[in-house]
mmCIF file of C-alpha atoms in Angstrom:
data_model
loop_
_atom_site.group_PDB
_atom_site.id
_atom_site.type_symbol
_atom_site.label_atom_id
_atom_site.label_comp_id
_atom_site.label_asym_id
_atom_site.label_seq_id
_atom_site.Cartn_x
_atom_site.Cartn_y
_atom_site.Cartn_z
ATOM 1 C CA MET A 1494 38.443 -10.853 14.709
ATOM 2 C CA LEU A 1495 37.012 -7.583 13.317
ATOM 3 C CA GLU A 1496 37.156 -9.046 9.859
ATOM 4 C CA LEU A 1497 35.343 -12.270 11.041
ATOM 5 C CA ALA A 1498 32.718 -10.108 12.764
ATOM 6 C CA ILE A 1499 32.139 -8.089 9.479
ATOM 7 C CA LEU A 1500 32.000 -11.200 7.274
ATOM 8 C CA GLY A 1501 29.615 -12.926 9.812
ATOM 9 C CA HIS A 1502 27.158 -10.141 10.165
ATOM 10 C CA LEU A 1503 26.968 -9.796 6.358
ATOM 11 C CA ALA A 1504 26.265 -13.547 5.971
ATOM 12 C CA ASP A 1505 22.688 -12.963 6.683
ATOM 13 C CA GLY A 1506 22.367 -10.064 4.145
ATOM 14 C CA ALA A 1507 23.461 -6.720 2.899
ATOM 15 C CA LEU A 1508 23.861 -4.020 5.457
ATOM 16 C CA HIS A 1509 24.481 -0.203 5.681
ATOM 17 C CA GLY A 1510 27.774 0.620 6.990
ATOM 18 C CA TYR A 1511 26.411 2.253 10.239
ATOM 19 C CA VAL A 1512 24.150 -0.808 10.922
ATOM 20 C CA LEU A 1513 27.160 -3.043 10.495
ATOM 21 C CA ARG A 1514 29.183 -0.884 12.780
ATOM 22 C CA ARG A 1515 26.535 -1.045 15.457
ATOM 23 C CA ARG A 1516 26.293 -4.820 15.296
ATOM 24 C CA VAL A 1517 29.880 -5.281 15.488
ATOM 25 C CA GLU A 1518 29.966 -3.062 18.490
ATOM 26 C CA GLN A 1519 27.163 -4.803 20.187
ATOM 27 C CA LEU A 1520 28.859 -8.243 19.619
ATOM 28 C CA SER A 1521 32.228 -6.985 21.083
ATOM 29 C CA GLY A 1522 30.454 -5.305 23.929
ATOM 30 C CA HIS A 1523 31.272 -2.067 25.787
ATOM 31 C CA THR A 1524 34.884 -3.206 26.534
ATOM 32 C CA ARG A 1525 36.087 -2.982 23.116
ATOM 33 C CA PRO A 1526 34.564 -0.164 21.164
ATOM 34 C CA ILE A 1527 35.029 -0.080 17.454
ATOM 35 C CA SER A 1528 36.475 3.052 16.161
ATOM 36 C CA ASP A 1529 36.057 4.261 12.483
ATOM 37 C CA GLY A 1530 40.004 3.974 12.228
ATOM 38 C CA SER A 1531 39.719 0.243 12.522
ATOM 39 C CA LEU A 1532 36.433 -0.615 10.971
ATOM 40 C CA TYR A 1533 36.511 1.334 7.762
ATOM 41 C CA PRO A 1534 40.132 0.088 7.073
ATOM 42 C CA ALA A 1535 39.036 -3.473 7.723
ATOM 43 C CA ILE A 1536 36.005 -2.979 5.223
ATOM 44 C CA ASN A 1537 38.349 -1.632 2.618
ATOM 45 C CA ARG A 1538 40.672 -4.472 2.955
ATOM 46 C CA LEU A 1539 37.915 -6.940 2.646
ATOM 47 C CA VAL A 1540 36.522 -5.071 -0.470
ATOM 48 C CA LYS A 1541 39.990 -4.876 -2.056
ATOM 49 C CA ARG A 1542 40.390 -8.787 -1.642
ATOM 50 C CA GLY A 1543 36.890 -9.252 -3.235
ATOM 51 C CA LEU A 1544 35.378 -10.510 -0.139
ATOM 52 C CA LEU A 1545 32.744 -7.941 0.033
ATOM 53 C CA THR A 1546 31.066 -5.362 -2.501
ATOM 54 C CA ARG A 1547 30.125 -1.871 -1.694
ATOM 55 C CA HIS A 1548 27.813 0.323 -3.415
ATOM 56 C CA THR A 1549 25.962 3.622 -2.525
ATOM 57 C CA GLU A 1550 22.321 4.430 -2.142
ATOM 58 C CA PRO A 1551 20.813 7.787 -1.596
ATOM 59 C CA GLY A 1552 20.521 8.754 1.921
ATOM 60 C CA ALA A 1553 17.617 10.306 3.912
ATOM 61 C CA ALA A 1554 19.369 13.528 3.583
ATOM 62 C CA ALA A 1555 21.787 14.492 0.873
ATOM 63 C CA ALA A 1556 24.531 12.201 1.990
ATOM 64 C CA GLN A 1557 24.863 8.845 0.259
ATOM 65 C CA ARG A 1558 24.930 5.631 2.320
ATOM 66 C CA TYR A 1559 27.293 2.629 1.766
ATOM 67 C CA VAL A 1560 25.705 -0.761 1.545
ATOM 68 C CA LEU A 1561 27.964 -3.708 2.007
ATOM 69 C CA THR A 1562 27.234 -7.174 0.613
ATOM 70 C CA LEU A 1563 29.159 -10.572 1.215
ATOM 71 C CA THR A 1564 30.405 -12.154 -1.935
ATOM 72 C CA ASP A 1565 30.720 -15.903 -2.679
ATOM 73 C CA ALA A 1566 34.480 -15.530 -1.997
ATOM 74 C CA GLY A 1567 33.598 -13.781 1.291
ATOM 75 C CA ARG A 1568 31.263 -16.537 2.300
ATOM 76 C CA ALA A 1569 33.961 -19.050 1.529
ATOM 77 C CA GLU A 1570 36.341 -17.203 3.521
ATOM 78 C CA LEU A 1571 34.034 -16.889 6.475
ATOM 79 C CA LEU A 1572 33.393 -20.603 6.542
ATOM 80 C CA GLU A 1573 37.067 -21.313 6.350
ATOM 81 C CA ARG A 1574 37.883 -18.946 9.202
ATOM 82 C CA LEU A 1575 34.964 -20.669 11.146
ATOM 83 C CA ARG A 1576 36.208 -24.226 10.383
ATOM 84 C CA GLU A 1577 39.877 -23.558 11.174
ATOM 85 C CA PRO A 1578 40.177 -20.701 13.612
ATOM 86 C CA ALA A 1579 43.867 -19.880 14.753
ATOM 87 C CA GLN A 1580 44.746 -21.185 18.115
ATOM 88 C CA GLN A 1581 44.593 -17.623 19.681
ATOM 89 C CA GLU A 1582 40.834 -17.471 18.589
ATOM 90 C CA ILE A 1583 40.331 -20.708 20.626
ATOM 91 C CA THR A 1584 42.248 -19.602 23.699
ATOM 92 C CA ASP A 1585 41.014 -15.924 23.930
ATOM 93 C CA HIS A 1586 37.635 -15.624 25.404
ATOM 94 C CA ASN A 1587 36.507 -12.533 23.385
ATOM 95 C CA ARG A 1588 37.793 -13.967 20.230
ATOM 96 C CA PHE A 1589 36.288 -17.387 20.900
ATOM 97 C CA PHE A 1590 32.984 -15.615 21.340
ATOM 98 C CA THR A 1591 33.086 -14.055 18.044
ATOM 99 C CA ILE A 1592 33.750 -17.540 16.534
ATOM 100 C CA LEU A 1593 30.850 -18.994 18.514
ATOM 101 C CA ALA A 1594 28.417 -16.107 17.392
ATOM 102 C CA PHE A 1595 28.723 -17.462 13.841
ATOM 103 C CA LEU A 1596 29.571 -21.107 14.283
ATOM 104 C CA SER A 1597 25.970 -22.121 13.327
ATOM 105 C CA LEU A 1598 26.812 -20.783 9.717
ATOM 106 C CA LEU A 1599 29.165 -23.890 9.255
ATOM 107 C CA PRO A 1600 26.607 -26.432 7.492
ATOM 108 C CA ASN A 1601 28.258 -29.480 8.880
ATOM 109 C CA ARG A 1602 27.740 -30.263 12.593
ATOM 110 C CA GLU A 1603 30.955 -32.233 12.813
ATOM 111 C CA ASP A 1604 32.991 -29.191 11.797
ATOM 112 C CA GLN A 1605 31.225 -27.307 14.332
ATOM 113 C CA HIS A 1606 31.904 -29.818 16.969
ATOM 114 C CA ALA A 1607 35.611 -29.864 15.986
ATOM 115 C CA VAL A 1608 36.025 -26.196 16.867
ATOM 116 C CA LEU A 1609 34.105 -26.875 20.230
ATOM 117 C CA ARG A 1610 36.340 -29.773 21.029
ATOM 118 C CA ARG A 1611 39.351 -27.574 20.551
ATOM 119 C CA ARG A 1612 38.042 -25.003 22.933
ATOM 120 C CA LEU A 1613 37.154 -27.751 25.566
ATOM 121 C CA GLU A 1614 40.524 -29.272 25.225
ATOM 122 C CA PHE A 1615 41.968 -25.682 26.029
ATOM 123 C CA LEU A 1616 39.738 -25.260 28.870
ATOM 124 C CA GLU A 1617 40.599 -28.569 30.347
ATOM 125 C CA THR A 1618 44.290 -27.747 30.437
ATOM 126 C CA PRO A 1619 45.420 -26.621 33.926
ATOM 127 C CA ALA A 1620 46.183 -23.026 33.786
ATOM 128 C CA SER A 1621 46.219 -19.910 36.047
ATOM 129 C CA PHE A 1622 46.958 -16.305 35.980
ATOM 130 C CA PHE A 1623 49.557 -16.992 38.587
ATOM 131 C CA TYR A 1624 52.272 -19.445 38.691
ATOM 132 C CA ASP A 1625 54.907 -21.098 41.224
ATOM 133 C CA GLY A 1626 57.755 -21.707 38.521
ATOM 134 C CA ASP A 1627 55.780 -23.767 35.818
ATOM 135 C CA ARG A 1628 52.960 -24.933 38.278
ATOM 136 C CA PRO A 1629 49.691 -23.007 38.101
ATOM 137 C CA LEU A 1630 48.482 -21.797 41.382
ATOM 138 C CA SER A 1631 44.804 -22.435 42.414
ATOM 139 C CA ALA A 1632 42.605 -19.734 44.144
ATOM 140 C CA GLU A 1633 43.290 -21.505 47.344
ATOM 141 C CA GLU A 1634 46.967 -21.091 47.165
ATOM 142 C CA VAL A 1635 46.894 -17.296 46.417
ATOM 143 C CA ALA A 1636 47.001 -15.022 49.510
ATOM 144 C CA ASP A 1637 46.113 -11.619 47.684
ATOM 145 C CA PRO A 1638 42.392 -11.390 47.861
ATOM 146 C CA TYR A 1639 42.027 -9.646 44.567
ATOM 147 C CA ARG A 1640 44.120 -12.198 42.605
ATOM 148 C CA ARG A 1641 42.219 -14.958 44.485
ATOM 149 C CA GLY A 1642 39.046 -13.256 43.276
ATOM 150 C CA MET A 1643 40.225 -13.406 39.781
ATOM 151 C CA LEU A 1644 40.987 -17.025 39.978
ATOM 152 C CA LEU A 1645 37.687 -17.916 41.567
ATOM 153 C CA MET A 1646 35.796 -16.011 38.889
ATOM 154 C CA ALA A 1647 37.679 -17.508 36.105
ATOM 155 C CA ARG A 1648 37.136 -21.006 37.588
ATOM 156 C CA SER A 1649 33.340 -20.318 37.783
ATOM 157 C CA ILE A 1650 33.281 -19.193 34.038
ATOM 158 C CA SER A 1651 35.465 -22.036 32.958
ATOM 159 C CA ARG A 1652 33.268 -24.567 34.698
ATOM 160 C CA ALA A 1653 30.060 -23.099 33.181
ATOM 161 C CA GLU A 1654 31.611 -23.030 29.709
ATOM 162 C CA ARG A 1655 32.974 -26.635 30.000
ATOM 163 C CA ASP A 1656 29.520 -27.856 31.106
ATOM 164 C CA TRP A 1657 27.801 -26.315 28.167
ATOM 165 C CA LEU A 1658 30.422 -27.658 25.730
ATOM 166 C CA HIS A 1659 29.988 -31.201 27.174
ATOM 167 C CA GLN A 1660 26.173 -30.847 26.778
ATOM 168 C CA VAL A 1661 26.436 -29.804 23.101
ATOM 169 C CA LEU A 1662 29.118 -32.316 22.290
ATOM 170 C CA ASP A 1663 27.269 -35.226 23.992
ATOM 171 C CA GLY A 1664 24.162 -34.238 22.253
ATOM 172 C CA ASP A 1665 22.102 -32.942 25.271
ATOM 173 C CA GLY A 1666 22.054 -29.305 24.358
ATOM 174 C CA ASP A 1667 21.172 -27.285 21.180
ATOM 175 C CA GLY A 1668 24.535 -25.835 19.955
ATOM 176 C CA GLY A 1669 24.655 -27.199 16.559
ATOM 177 C CA ASP A 1670 22.752 -25.324 14.013
ATOM 178 C CA GLY A 1671 21.086 -22.660 16.076
ATOM 179 C CA GLY A 1672 17.746 -23.593 14.725
ATOM 180 C CA ARG A 1673 18.730 -22.991 11.102
ATOM 181 C CA GLY A 1674 18.279 -26.658 10.196
ATOM 182 C CA THR A 1675 21.662 -26.865 8.588
ATOM 183 C CA SER A 1676 23.488 -29.614 10.437
ATOM 184 C CA SER A 1677 24.502 -32.892 8.762
ATOM 185 C CA ASP A 1678 24.707 -35.487 11.389
#
């Protein structure tokens, strides 16, 4: 997801490395800080694959600054990753939020909605953190108050997300082009 976040943030224009890092960190939130040991190797892989270009500019002090730019191949890769996310990117909440952050870059609303329908299908499948054999347990069936709390919070979050997905997919909410005017109904 780190590579997708890098490609997505560069879709709007070239960025200095430190600005890109800050944006990636802001997207991933405080629970998943981005280390130099993961960010810069990911950038290097993307440059090596021809998905980004990197050039230097003079810095305010003596140090030069790297500026990263998305290539046409990088834009094509970004759109493909958004159009066809891996199943883990649909089922993992944080990974899906990275997809969602850039989904409006897909020019076709039907492609956007196909991704949202996959997420909705996942959310509508009965699941739990706790099971009795193969049967998912509901919050009401769990005696432990902390486990019950986990299930109640997850239920509320899931319900809110399903409601929003239904609004967007039924045409009642703005979730298509994010105001970019790029949908093609």
